[in-house]
CSV table of C-alpha atoms and ligand atoms in Angstrom, one decimal:
chain,number,residue,atom,x,y,z
D,1,MET,CA,23.7,-97.4,23.9
D,2,GLU,CA,24.9,-101.1,23.6
D,3,LEU,CA,24.2,-103.4,26.5
D,4,LYS,CA,27.2,-103.9,28.7
D,5,LYS,CA,28.3,-107.5,28.5
D,6,TYR,CA,30.4,-107.7,31.6
D,7,TRP,CA,30.3,-105.6,34.7
D,8,GLN,CA,34.3,-105.8,35.2
D,9,PRO,CA,35.6,-107.0,31.8
D,10,GLU,CA,39.3,-106.6,32.9
D,11,ALA,CA,38.8,-109.2,35.6
D,12,GLU,CA,36.0,-111.3,34.1
D,13,THR,CA,37.8,-112.0,30.9
D,14,MET,CA,41.4,-112.0,32.3
D,15,PRO,CA,43.6,-114.7,30.6
D,16,ARG,CA,44.0,-117.9,32.8
D,17,GLU,CA,47.8,-117.3,33.5
D,18,GLU,CA,47.2,-113.8,34.8
D,19,ILE,CA,44.3,-115.1,37.0
D,20,ARG,CA,46.8,-117.7,38.6
D,21,LYS,CA,49.5,-115.0,39.0
D,22,MET,CA,47.0,-112.8,40.8
D,23,GLN,CA,45.5,-115.5,42.9
D,24,SER,CA,49.1,-116.4,44.0
D,25,GLU,CA,50.0,-113.0,45.0
D,26,LYS,CA,46.7,-112.5,46.8
D,27,LEU,CA,47.0,-115.8,48.7
D,28,VAL,CA,50.5,-115.0,49.9
D,29,LYS,CA,49.2,-111.8,51.4
D,30,GLN,CA,45.9,-113.3,52.8
D,31,VAL,CA,47.7,-116.2,54.6
D,32,ARG,CA,50.2,-113.7,56.2
D,33,HIS,CA,47.0,-111.6,57.2
D,34,ALA,CA,45.1,-114.5,58.7
D,35,TYR,CA,48.3,-115.9,60.6
D,36,ASP,CA,48.9,-112.5,62.1
D,37,HIS,CA,45.4,-111.5,62.8
D,38,VAL,CA,43.0,-114.6,63.3
D,39,PRO,CA,44.3,-116.4,66.3
D,40,PRO,CA,42.3,-119.7,65.8
D,41,TYR,CA,43.7,-119.8,62.2
D,42,ARG,CA,47.3,-119.2,63.6
D,43,LYS,CA,46.8,-122.0,65.9
D,44,LYS,CA,45.6,-124.3,63.2
D,45,MET,CA,48.5,-123.5,61.0
D,46,ASP,CA,51.0,-123.9,63.9
D,47,GLU,CA,49.4,-127.4,64.6
D,48,ALA,CA,49.8,-128.3,60.9
D,49,GLY,CA,53.5,-127.1,61.0
D,50,VAL,CA,53.0,-124.5,58.2
D,51,LYS,CA,54.1,-120.9,58.4
D,52,PRO,CA,53.2,-118.0,56.1
D,53,GLU,CA,56.7,-118.2,54.6
D,54,ASP,CA,56.0,-121.6,53.3
D,55,ILE,CA,53.2,-120.2,51.0
D,56,HIS,CA,54.7,-118.9,47.7
D,57,GLY,CA,51.8,-119.3,45.6
D,58,ILE,CA,48.5,-120.9,44.9
D,59,GLU,CA,50.1,-124.2,44.3
D,60,ASP,CA,51.0,-124.2,48.0
D,61,ILE,CA,47.4,-124.0,49.2
D,62,ARG,CA,47.5,-127.7,49.8
D,63,LYS,CA,49.8,-127.2,52.7
D,64,LEU,CA,47.3,-125.0,54.6
D,65,PRO,CA,44.6,-126.4,57.1
D,66,PHE,CA,40.9,-126.4,56.4
D,67,ILE,CA,38.4,-124.3,58.4
D,68,THR,CA,34.9,-125.9,59.0
D,69,LYS,CA,31.7,-124.8,60.3
D,70,TYR,CA,32.7,-126.2,63.9
D,71,ASP,CA,35.6,-123.8,63.9
D,72,LEU,CA,33.2,-120.9,63.3
D,73,ARG,CA,30.8,-122.3,65.9
D,74,ASP,CA,33.6,-122.8,68.5
D,75,ASN,CA,34.7,-119.3,67.8
D,76,TYR,CA,31.2,-117.6,68.0
D,77,PRO,CA,30.5,-114.7,68.0
D,78,ASP,CA,33.7,-112.9,66.8
D,79,GLY,CA,36.6,-115.3,67.3
D,80,MET,CA,37.4,-115.4,63.6
D,81,LEU,CA,37.3,-111.8,63.0
D,82,ALA,CA,40.6,-110.2,62.1
D,83,THR,CA,41.9,-108.4,65.2
D,84,ASP,CA,43.4,-105.7,63.1
D,85,VAL,CA,40.0,-104.9,61.6
D,86,GLY,CA,38.0,-105.5,64.8
D,87,LYS,CA,34.3,-104.6,65.3
D,88,ALA,CA,35.3,-100.9,64.9
D,89,GLY,CA,36.7,-101.4,61.5
D,90,CYS,CA,33.5,-103.3,60.2
D,91,VAL,CA,30.4,-101.8,58.8
D,92,ARG,CA,28.1,-104.7,58.6
D,93,ILE,CA,27.3,-108.2,59.7
D,94,GLN,CA,25.1,-110.9,58.1
D,95,SER,CA,24.2,-114.2,59.7
D,96,THR,CA,23.1,-117.7,58.8
D,97,SER,CA,19.9,-119.0,60.1
D,98,GLY,CA,20.1,-121.4,63.1
D,99,THR,CA,20.3,-121.3,66.9
D,100,THR,CA,23.1,-119.5,68.7
D,101,GLY,CA,25.3,-122.4,68.5
D,102,ARG,CA,24.8,-123.1,64.9
D,103,ARG,CA,24.7,-119.4,63.8
D,104,VAL,CA,27.6,-117.9,62.1
D,105,ILE,CA,28.2,-114.2,62.1
D,106,ALA,CA,30.0,-113.0,59.0
D,107,TYR,CA,31.8,-109.5,59.4
D,108,TYR,CA,32.5,-107.2,56.5
D,109,THR,CA,34.5,-103.9,56.3
D,110,GLN,CA,33.4,-101.4,53.6
D,111,HIS,CA,36.0,-102.9,51.3
D,112,ASP,CA,34.4,-106.4,51.8
D,113,VAL,CA,31.0,-104.9,51.1
D,114,ASP,CA,32.3,-103.3,48.0
D,115,LEU,CA,33.7,-106.6,46.5
D,116,TRP,CA,30.7,-108.6,47.4
D,117,GLU,CA,28.5,-105.9,45.6
D,118,ASP,CA,30.6,-106.1,42.5
D,119,CYS,CA,30.1,-109.9,42.5
D,120,THR,CA,26.3,-109.5,42.5
D,121,ALA,CA,26.6,-106.5,39.9
D,122,ARG,CA,28.5,-109.1,37.7
D,123,ALA,CA,25.5,-111.5,38.0
D,124,ILE,CA,23.0,-108.7,37.2
D,125,THR,CA,25.0,-107.8,34.1
D,126,ALA,CA,25.5,-111.3,33.0
D,127,ALA,CA,21.7,-111.6,33.2
D,128,GLY,CA,21.5,-108.9,30.5
D,129,CYS,CA,20.6,-106.1,32.7
D,130,ASP,CA,21.8,-102.4,33.0
D,131,ARG,CA,20.7,-99.0,34.4
D,132,ASN,CA,17.5,-99.1,32.5
D,133,ASP,CA,16.2,-102.2,34.3
D,134,VAL,CA,13.8,-102.5,37.2
D,135,CYS,CA,15.2,-105.0,39.6
D,136,GLN,CA,12.7,-106.4,42.3
D,137,ILE,CA,14.4,-108.2,45.0
D,138,ALA,CA,12.2,-110.7,46.7
D,139,TYR,CA,15.0,-112.5,48.7
D,140,GLY,CA,14.5,-111.9,52.4
D,141,TYR,CA,16.3,-108.8,53.8
D,142,GLY,CA,17.7,-108.7,57.3
D,143,LEU,CA,20.4,-111.2,58.5
D,144,PHE,CA,20.1,-113.4,55.3
D,145,THR,CA,22.5,-112.3,52.7
D,146,GLY,CA,20.1,-112.7,49.8
D,147,GLY,CA,18.3,-109.3,49.9
D,148,ALA,CA,21.3,-107.1,51.0
D,149,GLY,CA,23.7,-108.8,48.5
D,150,LEU,CA,21.4,-108.4,45.4
D,151,ASN,CA,20.4,-104.9,46.6
D,152,GLY,CA,24.1,-103.6,46.7
D,153,GLY,CA,24.7,-105.1,43.2
D,154,SER,CA,21.6,-103.6,41.8
D,155,HIS,CA,22.6,-100.1,43.0
D,156,LYS,CA,26.0,-100.5,41.5
D,157,VAL,CA,24.6,-101.4,38.2
D,158,GLY,CA,22.1,-98.3,38.5
D,159,CYS,CA,18.9,-100.4,38.2
D,160,LEU,CA,15.9,-99.0,39.8
D,161,THR,CA,16.0,-101.3,42.9
D,162,VAL,CA,12.7,-102.4,44.4
D,163,PRO,CA,13.5,-103.9,47.9
D,164,MET,CA,10.5,-105.9,48.4
D,165,SER,CA,11.8,-108.7,50.5
D,166,SER,CA,10.1,-112.0,50.4
D,167,GLY,CA,6.2,-112.9,50.7
D,168,ASN,CA,3.2,-110.8,50.1
D,169,THR,CA,2.6,-112.1,46.7
D,170,ASP,CA,-0.3,-109.8,45.8
D,171,ARG,CA,1.9,-106.8,46.5
D,172,GLN,CA,4.9,-108.5,44.6
D,173,ILE,CA,2.6,-108.9,41.5
D,174,GLN,CA,1.1,-105.4,41.9
D,175,PHE,CA,4.6,-103.8,41.9
D,176,MET,CA,5.7,-105.9,39.0
D,177,GLN,CA,2.7,-104.6,37.1
D,178,ASP,CA,2.9,-100.9,38.4
D,179,LEU,CA,6.7,-100.4,38.0
D,180,GLY,CA,7.3,-102.5,35.1
D,181,THR,CA,9.8,-104.9,36.8
D,182,THR,CA,12.2,-106.4,34.3
D,183,LEU,CA,14.4,-108.5,36.6
D,184,LEU,CA,13.3,-110.7,39.6
D,185,CYS,CA,15.7,-111.9,42.4
D,186,CYS,CA,14.4,-114.4,44.6
D,187,THR,CA,14.6,-118.3,45.6
D,188,PRO,CA,13.7,-120.5,42.6
D,189,SER,CA,10.9,-122.0,44.8
D,190,TYR,CA,9.4,-118.4,45.3
D,191,ALA,CA,9.7,-117.8,41.6
D,192,ALA,CA,7.9,-120.9,40.8
D,193,TYR,CA,5.1,-119.8,43.3
D,194,LEU,CA,4.9,-116.4,41.8
D,195,GLY,CA,4.5,-118.0,38.4
D,196,GLU,CA,1.7,-120.1,39.6
D,197,SER,CA,0.1,-117.1,41.2
D,198,LEU,CA,0.0,-115.2,38.0
D,199,LYS,CA,-1.7,-118.1,36.4
D,200,GLU,CA,-4.3,-118.3,39.2
D,201,ARG,CA,-5.0,-114.8,38.7
D,202,GLY,CA,-5.5,-115.0,35.1
D,203,ILE,CA,-2.4,-112.7,34.5
D,204,ASP,CA,-0.6,-113.4,31.2
D,205,PRO,CA,3.2,-113.1,31.8
D,206,ALA,CA,3.5,-111.3,28.5
D,207,SER,CA,1.6,-108.6,29.9
D,208,LEU,CA,4.6,-107.9,32.4
D,209,SER,CA,7.9,-106.4,31.5
D,210,LEU,CA,9.9,-109.2,33.2
D,211,LYS,CA,12.7,-110.6,31.1
D,212,ALA,CA,15.0,-112.3,33.4
D,213,GLY,CA,15.4,-113.7,37.1
D,214,ILE,CA,18.4,-114.5,39.3
D,215,PHE,CA,17.4,-117.3,41.4
D,216,GLY,CA,19.5,-119.2,44.1
D,217,ALA,CA,20.1,-120.0,47.9
D,218,GLU,CA,18.7,-123.6,47.4
D,219,PRO,CA,18.9,-126.5,45.0
D,220,TRP,CA,16.8,-126.5,42.0
D,221,THR,CA,16.6,-128.6,38.9
D,222,GLU,CA,16.7,-127.9,35.1
D,223,GLU,CA,13.2,-129.0,35.0
D,224,MET,CA,12.2,-126.4,37.6
D,225,ARG,CA,14.2,-123.8,35.4
D,226,ARG,CA,12.0,-124.6,32.4
D,227,ASP,CA,8.8,-124.4,34.4
D,228,ILE,CA,9.9,-121.1,35.8
D,229,GLU,CA,10.9,-119.7,32.5
D,230,LYS,CA,7.6,-120.4,31.0
D,231,SER,CA,5.3,-119.3,33.8
D,232,LEU,CA,7.1,-116.1,34.2
D,233,GLY,CA,8.2,-115.5,30.5
D,234,ILE,CA,11.8,-114.9,31.4
D,235,LYS,CA,15.4,-116.4,31.3
D,236,ALA,CA,16.1,-117.9,34.6
D,237,TYR,CA,19.7,-117.7,35.9
D,238,ASP,CA,21.3,-119.5,38.7
D,239,ILE,CA,23.4,-117.7,41.5
D,240,PHE,CA,25.4,-119.4,44.3
D,241,GLY,CA,26.9,-118.2,47.5
D,242,LEU,CA,27.2,-118.7,51.3
D,243,THR,CA,27.3,-116.4,54.1
D,244,GLU,CA,30.6,-117.4,55.4
D,245,ILE,CA,32.4,-116.5,52.1
D,246,SER,CA,30.4,-113.3,51.5
D,247,GLY,CA,26.8,-114.1,50.3
D,248,PRO,CA,25.2,-114.5,46.8
D,249,GLY,CA,27.5,-113.9,44.0
D,250,VAL,CA,30.4,-116.2,44.9
D,251,ALA,CA,29.5,-117.7,41.5
D,252,PHE,CA,26.8,-116.8,38.8
D,253,GLU,CA,25.5,-118.0,35.6
D,254,CYS,CA,25.9,-116.2,32.3
D,255,GLU,CA,23.8,-116.4,29.0
D,256,ALA,CA,25.1,-120.0,28.3
D,257,GLN,CA,23.2,-121.2,31.4
D,258,HIS,CA,25.7,-123.9,31.9
D,259,GLY,CA,27.4,-123.8,35.2
D,260,MET,CA,28.2,-120.7,37.3
D,261,HIS,CA,31.4,-118.7,36.8
D,262,VAL,CA,33.4,-118.5,40.1
D,263,ASN,CA,34.4,-115.0,40.9
D,264,GLU,CA,37.9,-116.3,40.9
D,265,ASP,CA,39.7,-112.9,41.4
D,266,HIS,CA,38.3,-112.9,45.0
D,267,PHE,CA,37.5,-116.6,45.7
D,268,TYR,CA,39.7,-119.7,45.1
D,269,ALA,CA,37.6,-122.8,44.5
D,270,GLU,CA,39.0,-126.3,45.2
D,271,ILE,CA,37.2,-129.7,45.1
D,272,VAL,CA,38.3,-132.2,47.6
D,273,ASP,CA,37.6,-135.8,48.6
D,274,PRO,CA,35.3,-135.2,51.8
D,275,ASP,CA,36.8,-138.3,53.4
D,276,THR,CA,40.5,-138.0,52.7
D,277,LEU,CA,40.4,-134.2,52.1
D,278,GLU,CA,42.9,-134.8,49.2
D,279,PRO,CA,42.1,-132.7,45.9
D,280,VAL,CA,40.3,-134.7,43.3
D,281,PRO,CA,41.2,-134.5,39.6
D,282,VAL,CA,39.8,-131.7,37.7
D,283,GLY,CA,36.0,-132.5,36.6
D,284,GLU,CA,35.6,-135.2,39.3
D,285,LYS,CA,33.0,-134.6,42.1
D,286,GLY,CA,33.7,-133.9,45.6
D,287,GLU,CA,33.4,-131.2,48.3
D,288,LEU,CA,33.6,-127.5,47.4
D,289,VAL,CA,36.3,-125.6,49.4
D,290,PHE,CA,36.6,-121.8,49.2
D,291,THR,CA,39.5,-119.5,50.1
D,292,CYS,CA,38.7,-115.8,50.3
D,293,LEU,CA,41.5,-114.2,48.5
D,294,ASP,CA,41.2,-110.5,49.5
D,295,LYS,CA,38.5,-110.2,52.2
D,296,GLU,CA,39.7,-108.1,55.2
D,297,ALA,CA,37.4,-108.7,58.2
D,298,PHE,CA,36.4,-112.4,57.7
D,299,PRO,CA,39.3,-114.0,55.8
D,300,LEU,CA,38.4,-117.7,55.6
D,301,ILE,CA,41.0,-119.9,54.0
D,302,ARG,CA,40.0,-123.5,52.7
D,303,TYR,CA,36.6,-123.3,54.1
D,304,ARG,CA,34.7,-126.6,53.6
D,305,THR,CA,31.4,-125.6,52.2
D,306,ARG,CA,29.9,-129.2,52.6
D,307,ASP,CA,28.3,-128.8,49.0
D,308,ILE,CA,29.1,-131.6,46.6
D,309,CYS,CA,30.0,-130.2,43.4
D,310,VAL,CA,32.2,-130.4,40.1
D,311,LEU,CA,34.2,-127.8,38.6
D,312,ASP,CA,34.4,-127.1,34.8
D,313,PRO,CA,37.6,-125.4,33.4
D,314,THR,CA,36.6,-125.6,29.8
D,315,PRO,CA,36.2,-122.1,28.1
D,316,CYS,CA,32.7,-120.7,28.1
D,317,ILE,CA,31.1,-119.1,25.0
D,318,CYS,CA,30.3,-116.0,27.0
D,319,GLY,CA,34.0,-115.0,27.0
D,320,ARG,CA,34.4,-114.9,30.8
D,321,THR,CA,37.6,-116.9,31.7
D,322,PHE,CA,36.5,-117.8,35.3
D,323,ILE,CA,36.1,-121.4,36.0
D,324,ARG,CA,32.5,-122.7,36.3
D,325,MET,CA,30.9,-124.8,39.0
D,326,ALA,CA,28.1,-127.2,38.3
D,327,LYS,CA,24.9,-127.0,40.4
D,328,PRO,CA,25.6,-128.4,43.7
D,329,MET,CA,24.6,-132.0,43.8
D,330,GLY,CA,24.0,-132.5,47.5
D,331,ARG,CA,25.7,-132.1,50.8
D,332,SER,CA,28.1,-134.0,52.8
D,333,ASP,CA,26.5,-133.1,56.1
D,334,ASP,CA,22.8,-133.4,57.1
D,335,MET,CA,21.8,-129.8,56.4
D,336,LEU,CA,18.5,-129.4,54.5
D,337,ILE,CA,17.4,-126.5,52.7
D,338,ILE,CA,13.8,-126.0,53.0
D,339,ARG,CA,12.0,-123.0,51.4
D,340,GLY,CA,15.5,-121.3,51.2
D,341,VAL,CA,16.1,-121.7,54.8
D,342,ASN,CA,19.0,-123.9,56.2
D,343,VAL,CA,17.8,-126.6,58.5
D,344,PHE,CA,19.7,-129.0,60.6
D,345,PRO,CA,17.6,-132.0,62.0
D,346,SER,CA,19.3,-131.4,65.4
D,347,GLN,CA,17.5,-127.9,65.6
D,348,ILE,CA,14.1,-129.9,65.4
D,349,GLU,CA,15.3,-132.3,67.8
D,350,THR,CA,16.1,-129.6,70.4
D,351,VAL,CA,12.7,-128.1,70.1
D,352,LEU,CA,11.1,-131.6,70.8
D,353,LEU,CA,13.1,-132.2,73.7
D,354,ASN,CA,12.5,-128.8,75.2
D,355,GLU,CA,8.7,-129.3,74.6
D,356,GLY,CA,8.8,-132.4,76.6
D,357,TYR,CA,8.7,-135.1,73.8
D,358,ALA,CA,10.9,-138.0,73.4
D,359,PRO,CA,13.5,-137.9,70.5
D,360,ASN,CA,11.3,-140.5,68.5
D,361,TYR,CA,10.5,-138.5,65.4
D,362,ARG,CA,10.5,-138.4,61.6
D,363,ILE,CA,11.0,-135.4,59.3
D,364,GLU,CA,9.6,-135.7,55.8
D,365,VAL,CA,10.5,-133.2,53.0
D,366,ASP,CA,8.7,-133.2,49.7
D,367,ARG,CA,8.1,-130.8,47.0
D,368,ALA,CA,4.5,-130.0,45.8
D,369,ASN,CA,3.9,-127.6,43.1
D,370,ASN,CA,7.5,-126.4,43.2
D,371,SER,CA,7.2,-125.5,46.8
D,372,ASP,CA,8.8,-127.4,49.7
D,373,THR,CA,6.7,-129.1,52.3
D,374,LEU,CA,7.8,-130.0,55.8
D,375,ASP,CA,6.0,-132.7,57.8
D,376,ILE,CA,7.2,-133.7,61.2
D,377,TYR,CA,5.8,-136.9,62.8
D,378,VAL,CA,6.4,-137.0,66.6
D,379,GLU,CA,5.4,-139.8,69.1
D,380,LEU,CA,3.1,-138.9,71.7
D,381,GLY,CA,4.0,-140.2,75.3
D,382,GLU,CA,1.9,-143.0,76.8
D,383,GLU,CA,0.4,-140.6,79.4
D,384,GLN,CA,-0.8,-138.1,76.5
D,385,PHE,CA,-2.2,-141.0,74.2
D,386,GLY,CA,-5.7,-141.0,75.8
D,387,ASP,CA,-6.1,-137.2,75.2
D,388,THR,CA,-9.0,-135.8,73.3
D,389,VAL,CA,-8.6,-134.9,69.6
D,390,LYS,CA,-9.0,-131.3,70.4
D,391,SER,CA,-6.1,-131.3,72.9
D,392,VAL,CA,-3.8,-133.1,70.5
D,393,THR,CA,-4.7,-130.7,67.8
D,394,ASN,CA,-3.7,-127.9,70.2
D,395,ALA,CA,-0.5,-129.7,71.0
D,396,GLU,CA,0.4,-130.1,67.3
D,397,LYS,CA,-0.2,-126.4,66.9
D,398,LYS,CA,1.9,-125.5,69.9
D,399,LEU,CA,4.8,-127.6,68.8
D,400,ALA,CA,4.5,-126.4,65.1
D,401,GLY,CA,4.8,-122.8,66.6
D,402,ALA,CA,7.8,-123.6,68.6
D,403,ILE,CA,9.5,-125.2,65.6
D,404,LYS,CA,8.6,-122.1,63.5
D,405,THR,CA,10.3,-119.9,66.1
D,406,MET,CA,13.5,-122.0,65.9
D,407,LEU,CA,13.6,-122.4,62.2
D,408,GLY,CA,11.7,-119.4,60.7
D,409,ILE,CA,9.7,-121.7,58.5
D,410,SER,CA,6.3,-123.5,59.4
D,411,PRO,CA,6.0,-127.3,59.6
D,412,VAL,CA,3.1,-129.6,59.7
D,413,VAL,CA,3.3,-131.5,63.0
D,414,HIS,CA,1.6,-134.7,63.3
D,415,LEU,CA,1.3,-136.3,66.7
D,416,VAL,CA,1.4,-140.1,66.4
D,417,ALA,CA,0.8,-143.0,68.6
D,418,PRO,CA,3.5,-144.1,71.0
D,419,LYS,CA,5.9,-146.8,69.4
D,420,SER,CA,4.5,-146.0,65.9
D,421,ILE,CA,7.7,-144.6,64.5
D,422,GLN,CA,9.9,-147.3,63.3
D,423,ARG,CA,12.8,-147.9,65.4
D,424,SER,CA,16.1,-148.5,63.7
D,425,GLU,CA,18.9,-151.0,64.7
D,426,GLY,CA,21.7,-148.9,63.3
D,427,LYS,CA,21.8,-145.3,62.7
D,428,ALA,CA,18.2,-143.7,63.0
D,429,VAL,CA,16.8,-142.6,59.7
D,430,ARG,CA,15.1,-139.5,60.9
D,431,VAL,CA,14.9,-137.6,57.5
D,432,VAL,CA,13.1,-138.7,54.5
D,433,ASP,CA,13.7,-136.2,51.7
D,434,LYS,CA,11.5,-137.0,48.8
D,435,ARG,CA,12.3,-134.2,46.7
D,436,LYS,CA,13.9,-134.7,43.3
D,437,LEU,CA,16.6,-132.0,43.5
D,438,ILE,CA,19.0,-133.4,41.1
D,439,ASP,CA,18.4,-133.9,37.5
X,501,DLL,O1,22.1,-119.0,50.6
X,501,DLL,C1,23.5,-117.1,49.9
X,501,DLL,C2,22.6,-116.9,48.7
X,501,DLL,C3,21.5,-116.1,48.6
X,501,DLL,C4,22.9,-117.5,47.5
X,501,DLL,C5,20.7,-115.7,47.6
X,501,DLL,C6,22.1,-117.3,46.4
X,501,DLL,C7,21.1,-116.5,46.3
X,501,DLL,P1,23.5,-119.3,52.9
X,501,DLL,O2,22.1,-119.1,53.7
X,501,DLL,O3,24.7,-119.3,54.0
X,501,DLL,O4,23.6,-118.4,52.0
X,501,DLL,O5,23.5,-120.8,52.5
X,501,DLL,C8,24.4,-121.3,51.7
X,501,DLL,O6,23.0,-122.6,50.3
X,501,DLL,O7,26.2,-123.9,50.9
X,501,DLL,C9,24.5,-124.3,49.5
X,501,DLL,O8,24.2,-125.4,50.1
X,501,DLL,C10,23.2,-123.5,49.3
X,501,DLL,N1,23.0,-122.8,47.9
X,501,DLL,C11,23.2,-121.4,47.7
X,501,DLL,N2,23.1,-121.1,46.5
X,501,DLL,C12,22.6,-122.3,45.9
X,501,DLL,C13,22.3,-122.7,44.5
X,501,DLL,C14,22.9,-118.3,50.7
X,501,DLL,N3,22.4,-121.7,43.5
X,501,DLL,C15,24.1,-122.8,51.1
X,501,DLL,N4,22.1,-123.9,44.3
X,501,DLL,C16,25.3,-123.1,50.3
X,501,DLL,C17,22.0,-124.9,45.2
X,501,DLL,C18,22.6,-123.4,46.9
X,501,DLL,N5,22.4,-124.6,46.5
């Protein structure tokens, strides 16, 4: 049987005028839904002096106010959940990493899960896979959307789904060998690590059945793509998404490997200037903003992702008509993504203060052998400075443990002499990111 090229061809190859018409109709309904059932959004619209009756089509989206992470934080845990749906109408939550204050809880009805899983099924189909494939999912399962999102799409496509979750590299490799895994889904850094691990064990990638990988959740370069493709013997596809909007599959790469198609029947993408919030001309760089066109439980409108990005409206050789987004080129806030985990420097600062240290620290992030490293330099207090090496080592371990509990990833902590961290006269430069994440 011939390989399916698209998961939902009627949507994925819809003529542009029809996409726009569909988006217009959906937006009108969605704004009404949010105004009637999401009280914080109603308040924002009232403050902006805009009513649902003012929205006649997608061209009116500019009249609508933005939603930011702060709105979600202020309304934690369920203030942005549509009241007509309520918790009883939901079947799932997912959540971002972070402390309670930073955490975002996204709610899903069965319909929301269905459309999300269709998006990941589109990505899996675009990677050349179908029901004959064995899909090994090594994204984290649990609150993180990676595992659950790809798992759902893999089921829809009918792949044999191997829900490994992340870590345990020996077992990952063993399952690849024993089950004949053809599609690997994980973060690009873990894919690179798996490639190196094969080499270390003397396993030739050609002896495996792997043919494709779907990698995302963190920035990665074209250079890294080439490394992964070589070390695993596959074609590596990028996938983009964020918890607030649904999860992985908001946009996905096709065989052209040249930008990710935004699933425009469900999500409307805009690029705005992060300072003026005015839309920038097509093809120019700015902050990516998404509107969920048909989600029921968590219908975010004009959500500021903080990702800096460019949209490409030119036609794609794959035949999909959905617009493409380039790899994100950075962020307009201070969030770092370290080993696939979203990290805010303020979370690290909170731990330092709780553990009795002064906020004199430097965070250094680097990438060695395609894996992120996190080093945190913290000044000892004058009274601790005379302590023995053993007690300092113990204190470093204790602090590293507390930071791991907060972030979910382990740092290397270096306790250094008082006043040895450079003071700044202006804004403190606390983060040094030495990774080259943009080509
Ligand atoms: O990372 C969802 C996801 C899971 C995407 C698995 C792809 C694969 P969050 O944890 O909410 O959700 O983090 C969202 O991660 O705003 C981007 O800054 C970054 N990000 C996600 N995908 C990519 C990518 C998931 N392909 C944040 N390239 C987003 C670069 C990415 N950055």
